PDB file of C-alpha atoms in Angstrom:
ATOM      1  CA  LEU A 125      -2.784   9.182  -4.367  1.00  0.00           C
ATOM      2  CA  SER A 126      -4.576  11.648  -2.192  1.00  0.00           C
ATOM      3  CA  ILE A 127      -6.572  14.791  -2.827  1.00  0.00           C
ATOM      4  CA  GLU A 128      -3.344  16.728  -2.368  1.00  0.00           C
ATOM      5  CA  GLY A 129      -1.100  14.575  -4.553  1.00  0.00           C
ATOM      6  CA  THR A 130       1.047  11.468  -4.465  1.00  0.00           C
ATOM      7  CA  ILE A 131       1.875   9.839  -1.113  1.00  0.00           C
ATOM      8  CA  TRP A 132       4.164   7.056  -2.378  1.00  0.00           C
ATOM      9  CA  LEU A 133       5.215   5.884  -5.828  1.00  0.00           C
ATOM     10  CA  LYS A 134       7.021   2.892  -7.310  1.00  0.00           C
ATOM     11  CA  ILE A 135       7.628   2.567 -11.040  1.00  0.00           C
ATOM     12  CA  VAL A 136       8.560  -0.820 -12.475  1.00  0.00           C
ATOM     13  CA  ARG A 137       9.062  -2.231 -15.917  1.00  0.00           C
ATOM     14  CA  GLY A 138       6.600  -5.079 -16.479  1.00  0.00           C
ATOM     15  CA  SER A 139       4.067  -6.314 -13.963  1.00  0.00           C
ATOM     16  CA  PHE A 140       3.988  -6.350 -10.161  1.00  0.00           C
ATOM     17  CA  ASP A 141       4.143  -9.611  -8.244  1.00  0.00           C
ATOM     18  CA  ALA A 142       3.210 -10.132  -4.579  1.00  0.00           C
ATOM     19  CA  ILE A 143       6.749  -9.443  -3.310  1.00  0.00           C
ATOM     20  CA  MET A 144       7.049  -6.194  -5.268  1.00  0.00           C
ATOM     21  CA  PHE A 145       3.600  -5.140  -4.070  1.00  0.00           C
ATOM     22  CA  ALA A 146       4.599  -5.892  -0.456  1.00  0.00           C
ATOM     23  CA  GLU A 147       7.673  -3.656  -0.862  1.00  0.00           C
ATOM     24  CA  PHE A 148       5.417  -0.931  -2.267  1.00  0.00           C
ATOM     25  CA  VAL A 149       2.904  -1.269   0.587  1.00  0.00           C
ATOM     26  CA  ASN A 150       5.727  -1.157   3.142  1.00  0.00           C
ATOM     27  CA  GLY A 151       6.914   2.184   1.741  1.00  0.00           C
ATOM     28  CA  LEU A 152       3.360   3.477   1.484  1.00  0.00           C
ATOM     29  CA  LEU A 153       2.490   2.618   5.084  1.00  0.00           C
ATOM     30  CA  LYS A 154       5.599   4.465   6.287  1.00  0.00           C
ATOM     31  CA  ASN A 155       4.197   7.593   4.614  1.00  0.00           C
ATOM     32  CA  MET A 156       0.629   7.253   5.896  1.00  0.00           C
ATOM     33  CA  ASN A 157      -0.856   8.437   9.195  1.00  0.00           C
ATOM     34  CA  PRO A 158      -2.999   6.630  11.781  1.00  0.00           C
ATOM     35  CA  TYR A 159      -6.766   6.845  11.293  1.00  0.00           C
ATOM     36  CA  PRO A 160      -8.561   9.267  11.361  1.00  0.00           C
ATOM     37  CA  GLY A 161      -5.639  11.466  10.372  1.00  0.00           C
ATOM     38  CA  LYS A 162      -4.832  12.877   6.971  1.00  0.00           C
ATOM     39  CA  ASN A 163      -3.703  10.192   4.470  1.00  0.00           C
ATOM     40  CA  SER A 164      -4.886   7.387   6.757  1.00  0.00           C
ATOM     41  CA  VAL A 165      -7.144   5.212   4.571  1.00  0.00           C
ATOM     42  CA  LEU A 166      -5.810   2.439   2.328  1.00  0.00           C
ATOM     43  CA  VAL A 167      -8.153   1.225  -0.434  1.00  0.00           C
ATOM     44  CA  MET A 168      -7.450  -1.938  -2.443  1.00  0.00           C
ATOM     45  CA  ASP A 169      -9.567  -3.880  -4.908  1.00  0.00           C
ATOM     46  CA  ASN A 170      -9.808  -7.674  -5.079  1.00  0.00           C
ATOM     47  CA  CYS A 171      -6.695  -8.212  -7.234  1.00  0.00           C
ATOM     48  CA  CYS A 172      -5.001 -11.445  -6.110  1.00  0.00           C
ATOM     49  CA  ILE A 173      -1.765  -9.737  -4.991  1.00  0.00           C
ATOM     50  CA  HIS A 174      -3.817  -7.462  -2.724  1.00  0.00           C
ATOM     51  CA  GLN A 175      -5.263 -10.523  -0.984  1.00  0.00           C
ATOM     52  CA  SER A 176      -1.984 -12.176   0.058  1.00  0.00           C
ATOM     53  CA  GLU A 177      -1.519 -13.031   3.728  1.00  0.00           C
ATOM     54  CA  LEU A 178       1.717 -11.011   3.766  1.00  0.00           C
ATOM     55  CA  ILE A 179      -0.120  -7.818   2.746  1.00  0.00           C
ATOM     56  CA  TRP A 180      -2.878  -8.323   5.311  1.00  0.00           C
ATOM     57  CA  GLU A 181      -0.329  -8.949   8.084  1.00  0.00           C
ATOM     58  CA  MET A 182       1.570  -5.776   7.134  1.00  0.00           C
ATOM     59  CA  VAL A 183      -1.595  -3.675   7.183  1.00  0.00           C
ATOM     60  CA  LYS A 184      -2.822  -5.157  10.474  1.00  0.00           C
ATOM     61  CA  ALA A 185       0.590  -4.564  12.093  1.00  0.00           C
ATOM     62  CA  TRP A 186       0.606  -0.945  10.935  1.00  0.00           C
TER      63      TRP A 186
END
């Protein structure tokens, strides 16, 4: 979400696992801009699927 609306969305039945979250983050990053541009900040809490090495590598590579 941003001040102006939704940037990327994925609806699933049931719960997310790390692989599904990685697919979501991949789509999200493709729709974000480099910092300090508009829609350039990604905020995650300490949920275990947010802490996976795969997610961190994707974000660092972006």
